[in-house]
């Protein structure tokens, strides 16, 4: 609901409600290591997420598909795609990830998008 | 009105060597099931089961076990049972598998099922008896099962 009459009214607030019919959610995440300058590749990143899921939810609980659509090695940012039913599990597992192979790291969830919002950019 | 609803899983522990059944005890089953849930469902499953899972009854002669858990996550427990391959008891590893026969809301319904199931098993096995000693063995075994069923509720 935009409010053009407000004081200093260049800030507008808009709320759109959409029912998600496609079934996917897209997450932009960034991986942060405690040690600066660490480099990994896309396969390693996917293995990191799978191990986080397995730790929190076990073999059966982690058995849902997700995809790493884009991964940038320089900035360690990625775009993940997951079904609606797996969003909560994936997000909670990423939040609880603390270390991988004795390296302290964290995953910051930058943005969670619906299909119509995701334009395919980095 | 408002009460805690639970589910009782009636399982049968199947071992290859019948003399290993006497090694069964409640602690061994409890820890084996907890470990299986931890492998299958991770920290989330362990936490849910840790709140309210118990081995209600175990019969070492017949291998019948009653497992109790909350109604909201009995499927998690049920799905982890096929992954149990052995029990650790008194320093020995007993290879076994869990066969879930019935899921009931109360012990009484599980008991009624067990009586019907044992009667059916007896009717199925009796025609295959080849000698009198086998017949006596089967009847004695199933009579022991029925006797134990009646003990559960008391």
PDB file of C-alpha atoms in Angstrom:
ATOM      1  CA  UNK A   1       0.000   0.000   0.000  1.00  0.00           C
ATOM      2  CA  UNK A   2       1.776   3.136  -1.122  1.00  0.00           C
ATOM      3  CA  UNK A   3       1.366   6.314   0.847  1.00  0.00           C
ATOM      4  CA  UNK A   4       2.290   9.328  -1.310  1.00  0.00           C
ATOM      5  CA  UNK A   5       0.929  11.794   1.268  1.00  0.00           C
ATOM      6  CA  UNK A   6       3.521  10.899   3.912  1.00  0.00           C
ATOM      7  CA  UNK A   7       6.178  13.421   5.015  1.00  0.00           C
ATOM      8  CA  UNK A   8       9.362  12.858   2.961  1.00  0.00           C
ATOM      9  CA  UNK A   9       7.084  10.654   0.871  1.00  0.00           C
ATOM     10  CA  UNK A  10       9.594   9.210  -1.616  1.00  0.00           C
ATOM     11  CA  UNK A  11       9.552   5.906   0.280  1.00  0.00           C
ATOM     12  CA  UNK A  12       6.686   3.709  -0.836  1.00  0.00           C
ATOM     13  CA  UNK A  13       5.703   0.354   0.470  1.00  0.00           C
ATOM     14  CA  UNK A  14       4.065  -2.151  -1.784  1.00  0.00           C
ATOM     15  CA  UNK A  15       2.695  -5.556  -0.849  1.00  0.00           C
ATOM     16  CA  UNK A  16       1.887  -8.131  -3.524  1.00  0.00           C
ATOM     17  CA  UNK A  17       0.264 -11.448  -2.662  1.00  0.00           C
ATOM     18  CA  UNK A  18       0.802 -14.239  -5.179  1.00  0.00           C
ATOM     19  CA  UNK A  19      -0.085 -17.900  -4.903  1.00  0.00           C
ATOM     20  CA  UNK A  20       2.984 -19.873  -5.947  1.00  0.00           C
ATOM     21  CA  UNK A  21       1.742 -22.139  -8.689  1.00  0.00           C
ATOM     22  CA  UNK A  22       5.054 -23.285 -10.105  1.00  0.00           C
ATOM     23  CA  UNK A  23       6.202 -25.062  -6.952  1.00  0.00           C
ATOM     24  CA  UNK A  24       9.761 -23.721  -6.741  1.00  0.00           C
ATOM     25  CA  UNK A  25      11.543 -21.199  -4.591  1.00  0.00           C
ATOM     26  CA  UNK A  26      14.863 -19.579  -5.456  1.00  0.00           C
ATOM     27  CA  UNK A  27      17.408 -18.597  -2.808  1.00  0.00           C
ATOM     28  CA  UNK A  28      20.379 -16.310  -3.243  1.00  0.00           C
ATOM     29  CA  UNK A  29      23.006 -17.298  -0.708  1.00  0.00           C
ATOM     30  CA  UNK A  30      26.568 -16.342   0.020  1.00  0.00           C
ATOM     31  CA  UNK A  31      29.181 -18.505   1.686  1.00  0.00           C
ATOM     32  CA  UNK A  32      31.499 -16.866   4.206  1.00  0.00           C
ATOM     33  CA  UNK A  33      34.642 -18.569   5.504  1.00  0.00           C
ATOM     34  CA  UNK A  34      36.413 -17.506   8.665  1.00  0.00           C
ATOM     35  CA  UNK A  35      39.713 -17.790   6.837  1.00  0.00           C
ATOM     36  CA  UNK A  36      39.894 -15.183   4.102  1.00  0.00           C
ATOM     37  CA  UNK A  37      40.901 -16.191   0.638  1.00  0.00           C
ATOM     38  CA  UNK A  38      39.541 -19.740   0.591  1.00  0.00           C
ATOM     39  CA  UNK A  39      38.332 -20.874  -2.850  1.00  0.00           C
ATOM     40  CA  UNK A  40      36.009 -23.755  -3.647  1.00  0.00           C
ATOM     41  CA  UNK A  41      34.115 -24.964  -6.714  1.00  0.00           C
ATOM     42  CA  UNK A  42      30.438 -25.659  -7.417  1.00  0.00           C
ATOM     43  CA  UNK A  43      30.559 -29.385  -6.682  1.00  0.00           C
ATOM     44  CA  UNK A  44      32.224 -28.779  -3.338  1.00  0.00           C
ATOM     45  CA  UNK A  45      29.547 -26.220  -2.482  1.00  0.00           C
ATOM     46  CA  UNK A  46      26.758 -28.668  -3.264  1.00  0.00           C
ATOM     47  CA  UNK A  47      28.467 -31.339  -1.162  1.00  0.00           C
ATOM     48  CA  UNK A  48      28.709 -28.830   1.696  1.00  0.00           C
ATOM     49  CA  UNK A  49      24.949 -28.180   1.592  1.00  0.00           C
ATOM     50  CA  UNK A  50      24.119 -31.882   1.347  1.00  0.00           C
ATOM     51  CA  UNK A  51      26.250 -32.645   4.391  1.00  0.00           C
ATOM     52  CA  UNK A  52      24.527 -29.853   6.320  1.00  0.00           C
ATOM     53  CA  UNK A  53      21.131 -31.306   5.399  1.00  0.00           C
ATOM     54  CA  UNK A  54      22.241 -34.807   6.409  1.00  0.00           C
ATOM     55  CA  UNK A  55      23.470 -33.605   9.794  1.00  0.00           C
ATOM     56  CA  UNK A  56      20.217 -31.916  10.705  1.00  0.00           C
ATOM     57  CA  UNK A  57      17.639 -34.086   8.960  1.00  0.00           C
ATOM     58  CA  UNK A  58      19.306 -37.466   8.413  1.00  0.00           C
ATOM     59  CA  UNK A  59      19.418 -39.657   5.329  1.00  0.00           C
ATOM     60  CA  UNK A  60      15.673 -39.786   4.773  1.00  0.00           C
ATOM     61  CA  UNK A  61      14.992 -36.194   5.785  1.00  0.00           C
ATOM     62  CA  UNK A  62      17.635 -34.853   3.419  1.00  0.00           C
ATOM     63  CA  UNK A  63      16.385 -36.869   0.471  1.00  0.00           C
ATOM     64  CA  UNK A  64      14.763 -34.068  -1.485  1.00  0.00           C
ATOM     65  CA  UNK A  65      16.196 -32.525  -4.642  1.00  0.00           C
ATOM     66  CA  UNK A  66      17.627 -29.046  -4.853  1.00  0.00           C
ATOM     67  CA  UNK A  67      19.781 -27.461  -7.561  1.00  0.00           C
ATOM     68  CA  UNK A  68      22.689 -25.056  -7.547  1.00  0.00           C
ATOM     69  CA  UNK A  69      21.761 -22.971 -10.571  1.00  0.00           C
ATOM     70  CA  UNK A  70      24.632 -20.502 -10.431  1.00  0.00           C
ATOM     71  CA  UNK A  71      27.837 -20.430  -8.427  1.00  0.00           C
ATOM     72  CA  UNK A  72      30.435 -17.697  -8.533  1.00  0.00           C
ATOM     73  CA  UNK A  73      33.852 -18.742  -7.261  1.00  0.00           C
ATOM     74  CA  UNK A  74      35.217 -15.227  -6.757  1.00  0.00           C
ATOM     75  CA  UNK A  75      32.425 -13.906  -4.555  1.00  0.00           C
ATOM     76  CA  UNK A  76      31.262 -17.347  -3.243  1.00  0.00           C
ATOM     77  CA  UNK A  77      27.636 -16.522  -4.003  1.00  0.00           C
ATOM     78  CA  UNK A  78      25.125 -18.964  -5.431  1.00  0.00           C
ATOM     79  CA  UNK A  79      21.518 -19.307  -6.531  1.00  0.00           C
ATOM     80  CA  UNK A  80      19.701 -22.407  -5.270  1.00  0.00           C
ATOM     81  CA  UNK A  81      16.372 -23.782  -6.466  1.00  0.00           C
ATOM     82  CA  UNK A  82      14.202 -25.966  -4.258  1.00  0.00           C
ATOM     83  CA  UNK A  83      10.621 -27.225  -4.164  1.00  0.00           C
ATOM     84  CA  UNK A  84       8.199 -25.487  -1.817  1.00  0.00           C
ATOM     85  CA  UNK A  85       8.069 -28.453   0.529  1.00  0.00           C
ATOM     86  CA  UNK A  86      11.839 -28.419   0.980  1.00  0.00           C
ATOM     87  CA  UNK A  87      12.324 -24.679   1.512  1.00  0.00           C
ATOM     88  CA  UNK A  88      12.021 -24.695   5.304  1.00  0.00           C
ATOM     89  CA  UNK A  89      14.332 -27.704   5.651  1.00  0.00           C
ATOM     90  CA  UNK A  90      16.974 -26.253   3.341  1.00  0.00           C
ATOM     91  CA  UNK A  91      16.893 -22.814   4.956  1.00  0.00           C
ATOM     92  CA  UNK A  92      17.114 -24.219   8.475  1.00  0.00           C
ATOM     93  CA  UNK A  93      19.985 -26.538   7.534  1.00  0.00           C
ATOM     94  CA  UNK A  94      21.900 -23.646   5.951  1.00  0.00           C
ATOM     95  CA  UNK A  95      21.346 -21.554   9.078  1.00  0.00           C
ATOM     96  CA  UNK A  96      22.700 -24.306  11.325  1.00  0.00           C
ATOM     97  CA  UNK A  97      25.773 -24.967   9.215  1.00  0.00           C
ATOM     98  CA  UNK A  98      28.823 -24.024  11.260  1.00  0.00           C
ATOM     99  CA  UNK A  99      31.787 -25.794   9.780  1.00  0.00           C
ATOM    100  CA  UNK A 100      32.787 -28.113   6.989  1.00  0.00           C
ATOM    101  CA  UNK A 101      35.879 -30.311   7.081  1.00  0.00           C
ATOM    102  CA  UNK A 102      37.199 -28.412  10.103  1.00  0.00           C
ATOM    103  CA  UNK A 103      36.845 -25.042   8.372  1.00  0.00           C
ATOM    104  CA  UNK A 104      34.584 -22.582  10.166  1.00  0.00           C
ATOM    105  CA  UNK A 105      32.075 -21.150   7.715  1.00  0.00           C
ATOM    106  CA  UNK A 106      28.579 -19.742   7.484  1.00  0.00           C
ATOM    107  CA  UNK A 107      25.923 -19.392   4.809  1.00  0.00           C
ATOM    108  CA  UNK A 108      24.123 -16.058   4.632  1.00  0.00           C
ATOM    109  CA  UNK A 109      20.751 -16.163   2.916  1.00  0.00           C
ATOM    110  CA  UNK A 110      20.600 -12.931   0.939  1.00  0.00           C
ATOM    111  CA  UNK A 111      17.238 -13.278  -0.728  1.00  0.00           C
ATOM    112  CA  UNK A 112      14.410 -15.784  -1.201  1.00  0.00           C
ATOM    113  CA  UNK A 113      12.498 -15.383  -4.464  1.00  0.00           C
ATOM    114  CA  UNK A 114       9.422 -16.754  -6.130  1.00  0.00           C
ATOM    115  CA  UNK A 115       9.657 -17.872  -9.773  1.00  0.00           C
ATOM    116  CA  UNK A 116       8.141 -14.712 -11.243  1.00  0.00           C
ATOM    117  CA  UNK A 117      10.642 -12.571  -9.299  1.00  0.00           C
ATOM    118  CA  UNK A 118      13.703 -14.511 -10.412  1.00  0.00           C
ATOM    119  CA  UNK A 119      15.053 -12.990 -13.598  1.00  0.00           C
ATOM    120  CA  UNK A 120      18.072 -15.217 -14.017  1.00  0.00           C
ATOM    121  CA  UNK A 121      20.632 -12.604 -13.020  1.00  0.00           C
ATOM    122  CA  UNK A 122      23.522 -13.203 -10.566  1.00  0.00           C
TER     123      UNK A 122
ATOM    124  CA  UNK B   1     -11.154 -33.700  26.084  1.00  0.00           C
ATOM    125  CA  UNK B   2      -7.574 -32.737  25.475  1.00  0.00           C
ATOM    126  CA  UNK B   3      -5.060 -35.463  26.031  1.00  0.00           C
ATOM    127  CA  UNK B   4      -1.740 -36.641  24.690  1.00  0.00           C
ATOM    128  CA  UNK B   5      -2.374 -39.105  21.902  1.00  0.00           C
ATOM    129  CA  UNK B   6       0.190 -41.777  21.270  1.00  0.00           C
ATOM    130  CA  UNK B   7       0.735 -44.560  18.847  1.00  0.00           C
ATOM    131  CA  UNK B   8       1.846 -48.061  19.793  1.00  0.00           C
ATOM    132  CA  UNK B   9       3.860 -49.937  17.185  1.00  0.00           C
ATOM    133  CA  UNK B  10       3.542 -53.663  17.581  1.00  0.00           C
ATOM    134  CA  UNK B  11       6.733 -55.179  16.192  1.00  0.00           C
ATOM    135  CA  UNK B  12       8.272 -58.576  16.002  1.00  0.00           C
ATOM    136  CA  UNK B  13      12.020 -58.990  16.334  1.00  0.00           C
ATOM    137  CA  UNK B  14      13.140 -61.698  13.914  1.00  0.00           C
ATOM    138  CA  UNK B  15      16.458 -63.404  14.571  1.00  0.00           C
ATOM    139  CA  UNK B  16      18.106 -66.141  12.555  1.00  0.00           C
ATOM    140  CA  UNK B  17      19.112 -68.121  15.620  1.00  0.00           C
ATOM    141  CA  UNK B  18      16.151 -68.655  18.023  1.00  0.00           C
ATOM    142  CA  UNK B  19      18.425 -69.015  21.040  1.00  0.00           C
ATOM    143  CA  UNK B  20      19.545 -65.386  20.522  1.00  0.00           C
ATOM    144  CA  UNK B  21      16.071 -64.182  21.515  1.00  0.00           C
ATOM    145  CA  UNK B  22      16.860 -64.700  25.196  1.00  0.00           C
ATOM    146  CA  UNK B  23      19.556 -62.000  24.883  1.00  0.00           C
ATOM    147  CA  UNK B  24      16.925 -59.370  24.083  1.00  0.00           C
ATOM    148  CA  UNK B  25      16.233 -56.693  26.616  1.00  0.00           C
ATOM    149  CA  UNK B  26      14.491 -53.338  26.631  1.00  0.00           C
ATOM    150  CA  UNK B  27      17.664 -51.257  26.801  1.00  0.00           C
ATOM    151  CA  UNK B  28      19.130 -52.929  23.721  1.00  0.00           C
ATOM    152  CA  UNK B  29      15.963 -52.296  21.697  1.00  0.00           C
ATOM    153  CA  UNK B  30      15.715 -48.708  22.961  1.00  0.00           C
ATOM    154  CA  UNK B  31      19.257 -47.798  21.954  1.00  0.00           C
ATOM    155  CA  UNK B  32      19.051 -49.611  18.635  1.00  0.00           C
ATOM    156  CA  UNK B  33      15.867 -47.766  17.662  1.00  0.00           C
ATOM    157  CA  UNK B  34      17.285 -44.417  18.787  1.00  0.00           C
ATOM    158  CA  UNK B  35      20.452 -44.975  16.745  1.00  0.00           C
ATOM    159  CA  UNK B  36      18.405 -45.929  13.680  1.00  0.00           C
ATOM    160  CA  UNK B  37      16.259 -42.795  13.978  1.00  0.00           C
ATOM    161  CA  UNK B  38      19.400 -40.690  14.391  1.00  0.00           C
ATOM    162  CA  UNK B  39      20.874 -42.113  11.178  1.00  0.00           C
ATOM    163  CA  UNK B  40      17.644 -41.866   9.223  1.00  0.00           C
ATOM    164  CA  UNK B  41      16.297 -38.528  10.450  1.00  0.00           C
ATOM    165  CA  UNK B  42      19.301 -36.737  11.922  1.00  0.00           C
ATOM    166  CA  UNK B  43      19.284 -34.323  14.850  1.00  0.00           C
ATOM    167  CA  UNK B  44      15.684 -33.328  14.157  1.00  0.00           C
ATOM    168  CA  UNK B  45      14.453 -36.916  14.452  1.00  0.00           C
ATOM    169  CA  UNK B  46      16.581 -37.621  17.517  1.00  0.00           C
ATOM    170  CA  UNK B  47      15.148 -34.606  19.296  1.00  0.00           C
ATOM    171  CA  UNK B  48      11.533 -35.511  18.482  1.00  0.00           C
ATOM    172  CA  UNK B  49      11.954 -39.136  19.509  1.00  0.00           C
ATOM    173  CA  UNK B  50      13.981 -38.276  22.590  1.00  0.00           C
ATOM    174  CA  UNK B  51      11.001 -36.477  24.063  1.00  0.00           C
ATOM    175  CA  UNK B  52       8.574 -39.354  24.210  1.00  0.00           C
ATOM    176  CA  UNK B  53       9.678 -42.709  22.945  1.00  0.00           C
ATOM    177  CA  UNK B  54       9.707 -45.804  25.120  1.00  0.00           C
ATOM    178  CA  UNK B  55       9.752 -49.569  24.858  1.00  0.00           C
ATOM    179  CA  UNK B  56       6.564 -50.499  26.644  1.00  0.00           C
ATOM    180  CA  UNK B  57       6.769 -54.263  26.581  1.00  0.00           C
ATOM    181  CA  UNK B  58       9.219 -56.847  25.362  1.00  0.00           C
ATOM    182  CA  UNK B  59       8.770 -60.600  25.311  1.00  0.00           C
ATOM    183  CA  UNK B  60      12.096 -62.409  25.007  1.00  0.00           C
ATOM    184  CA  UNK B  61      10.418 -65.779  24.289  1.00  0.00           C
ATOM    185  CA  UNK B  62       8.402 -64.669  21.275  1.00  0.00           C
ATOM    186  CA  UNK B  63      10.224 -61.480  20.195  1.00  0.00           C
ATOM    187  CA  UNK B  64       7.148 -59.232  20.430  1.00  0.00           C
ATOM    188  CA  UNK B  65       7.874 -55.575  21.218  1.00  0.00           C
ATOM    189  CA  UNK B  66       5.549 -52.644  21.890  1.00  0.00           C
ATOM    190  CA  UNK B  67       7.060 -49.273  21.025  1.00  0.00           C
ATOM    191  CA  UNK B  68       5.298 -46.131  22.075  1.00  0.00           C
ATOM    192  CA  UNK B  69       5.653 -42.623  20.635  1.00  0.00           C
ATOM    193  CA  UNK B  70       3.631 -39.493  20.004  1.00  0.00           C
ATOM    194  CA  UNK B  71       0.964 -39.504  17.337  1.00  0.00           C
ATOM    195  CA  UNK B  72       2.528 -36.528  15.554  1.00  0.00           C
ATOM    196  CA  UNK B  73       5.706 -38.332  14.535  1.00  0.00           C
ATOM    197  CA  UNK B  74       5.110 -42.047  14.712  1.00  0.00           C
ATOM    198  CA  UNK B  75       5.760 -42.258  10.957  1.00  0.00           C
ATOM    199  CA  UNK B  76       9.306 -41.045  11.523  1.00  0.00           C
ATOM    200  CA  UNK B  77       9.906 -43.887  13.939  1.00  0.00           C
ATOM    201  CA  UNK B  78       8.161 -46.380  11.670  1.00  0.00           C
ATOM    202  CA  UNK B  79      10.265 -45.398   8.663  1.00  0.00           C
ATOM    203  CA  UNK B  80      13.497 -45.896  10.615  1.00  0.00           C
ATOM    204  CA  UNK B  81      12.683 -49.435  11.805  1.00  0.00           C
ATOM    205  CA  UNK B  82      13.694 -51.270   8.580  1.00  0.00           C
ATOM    206  CA  UNK B  83      17.221 -49.876   8.947  1.00  0.00           C
ATOM    207  CA  UNK B  84      17.900 -51.787  12.162  1.00  0.00           C
ATOM    208  CA  UNK B  85      20.143 -54.723  11.343  1.00  0.00           C
ATOM    209  CA  UNK B  86      21.458 -55.761  14.756  1.00  0.00           C
ATOM    210  CA  UNK B  87      21.015 -55.307  18.492  1.00  0.00           C
ATOM    211  CA  UNK B  88      23.798 -54.833  21.034  1.00  0.00           C
ATOM    212  CA  UNK B  89      23.072 -56.774  24.209  1.00  0.00           C
ATOM    213  CA  UNK B  90      25.373 -57.892  27.025  1.00  0.00           C
ATOM    214  CA  UNK B  91      28.415 -57.248  24.895  1.00  0.00           C
ATOM    215  CA  UNK B  92      27.125 -59.345  21.991  1.00  0.00           C
ATOM    216  CA  UNK B  93      25.822 -58.261  18.604  1.00  0.00           C
ATOM    217  CA  UNK B  94      22.660 -60.079  17.612  1.00  0.00           C
ATOM    218  CA  UNK B  95      21.735 -59.757  13.915  1.00  0.00           C
ATOM    219  CA  UNK B  96      18.001 -59.195  13.617  1.00  0.00           C
ATOM    220  CA  UNK B  97      15.338 -57.225  11.803  1.00  0.00           C
ATOM    221  CA  UNK B  98      12.150 -55.537  12.991  1.00  0.00           C
ATOM    222  CA  UNK B  99       8.873 -56.503  11.417  1.00  0.00           C
ATOM    223  CA  UNK B 100       6.114 -54.007  12.218  1.00  0.00           C
ATOM    224  CA  UNK B 101       2.834 -55.920  12.498  1.00  0.00           C
ATOM    225  CA  UNK B 102       0.355 -53.289  13.664  1.00  0.00           C
ATOM    226  CA  UNK B 103       0.025 -49.644  14.656  1.00  0.00           C
ATOM    227  CA  UNK B 104      -2.603 -48.940  17.277  1.00  0.00           C
ATOM    228  CA  UNK B 105      -3.755 -46.093  19.442  1.00  0.00           C
ATOM    229  CA  UNK B 106      -3.813 -48.077  22.655  1.00  0.00           C
ATOM    230  CA  UNK B 107      -2.195 -51.187  24.046  1.00  0.00           C
ATOM    231  CA  UNK B 108      -5.567 -52.897  24.172  1.00  0.00           C
ATOM    232  CA  UNK B 109      -6.137 -52.637  20.406  1.00  0.00           C
ATOM    233  CA  UNK B 110      -2.643 -53.975  19.776  1.00  0.00           C
ATOM    234  CA  UNK B 111      -3.355 -56.856  22.122  1.00  0.00           C
ATOM    235  CA  UNK B 112      -6.588 -57.717  20.272  1.00  0.00           C
ATOM    236  CA  UNK B 113      -4.716 -57.659  16.970  1.00  0.00           C
ATOM    237  CA  UNK B 114      -1.976 -59.882  18.343  1.00  0.00           C
ATOM    238  CA  UNK B 115      -4.467 -62.512  19.478  1.00  0.00           C
ATOM    239  CA  UNK B 116      -6.124 -62.557  16.029  1.00  0.00           C
ATOM    240  CA  UNK B 117      -2.756 -62.622  14.263  1.00  0.00           C
ATOM    241  CA  UNK B 118      -1.452 -65.513  16.329  1.00  0.00           C
ATOM    242  CA  UNK B 119      -4.624 -67.501  15.748  1.00  0.00           C
ATOM    243  CA  UNK B 120      -4.255 -66.960  11.983  1.00  0.00           C
ATOM    244  CA  UNK B 121      -0.589 -67.969  12.089  1.00  0.00           C
ATOM    245  CA  UNK B 122      -1.471 -71.133  13.954  1.00  0.00           C
ATOM    246  CA  UNK B 123      -4.132 -72.048  11.388  1.00  0.00           C
ATOM    247  CA  UNK B 124      -1.660 -71.395   8.601  1.00  0.00           C
ATOM    248  CA  UNK B 125       1.163 -73.435  10.074  1.00  0.00           C
ATOM    249  CA  UNK B 126      -0.727 -76.448  11.372  1.00  0.00           C
ATOM    250  CA  UNK B 127      -1.466 -78.062   7.957  1.00  0.00           C
ATOM    251  CA  UNK B 128       2.260 -77.976   7.261  1.00  0.00           C
ATOM    252  CA  UNK B 129       3.173 -80.038  10.320  1.00  0.00           C
ATOM    253  CA  UNK B 130       4.860 -83.238   9.348  1.00  0.00           C
ATOM    254  CA  UNK B 131       5.175 -84.965  12.700  1.00  0.00           C
ATOM    255  CA  UNK B 132       3.619 -84.991  16.144  1.00  0.00           C
ATOM    256  CA  UNK B 133       6.637 -83.377  17.779  1.00  0.00           C
ATOM    257  CA  UNK B 134       6.438 -80.405  15.358  1.00  0.00           C
ATOM    258  CA  UNK B 135       2.723 -80.084  16.134  1.00  0.00           C
ATOM    259  CA  UNK B 136       3.390 -79.981  19.854  1.00  0.00           C
ATOM    260  CA  UNK B 137       6.141 -77.399  19.275  1.00  0.00           C
ATOM    261  CA  UNK B 138       3.927 -75.059  17.228  1.00  0.00           C
ATOM    262  CA  UNK B 139       0.958 -75.278  19.566  1.00  0.00           C
ATOM    263  CA  UNK B 140       3.137 -74.696  22.609  1.00  0.00           C
ATOM    264  CA  UNK B 141       4.851 -71.684  20.982  1.00  0.00           C
ATOM    265  CA  UNK B 142       1.587 -70.027  19.984  1.00  0.00           C
ATOM    266  CA  UNK B 143      -0.040 -70.805  23.285  1.00  0.00           C
ATOM    267  CA  UNK B 144       2.891 -68.986  24.902  1.00  0.00           C
ATOM    268  CA  UNK B 145       2.260 -65.991  22.607  1.00  0.00           C
ATOM    269  CA  UNK B 146      -1.442 -65.876  23.474  1.00  0.00           C
ATOM    270  CA  UNK B 147      -0.636 -66.202  27.155  1.00  0.00           C
ATOM    271  CA  UNK B 148       1.806 -63.319  26.937  1.00  0.00           C
ATOM    272  CA  UNK B 149      -0.785 -61.180  25.092  1.00  0.00           C
ATOM    273  CA  UNK B 150      -3.197 -61.493  27.977  1.00  0.00           C
ATOM    274  CA  UNK B 151      -0.445 -60.521  30.377  1.00  0.00           C
ATOM    275  CA  UNK B 152       0.275 -57.241  28.598  1.00  0.00           C
ATOM    276  CA  UNK B 153      -2.871 -55.398  29.630  1.00  0.00           C
ATOM    277  CA  UNK B 154      -2.606 -56.582  33.228  1.00  0.00           C
TER     278      UNK B 154
END
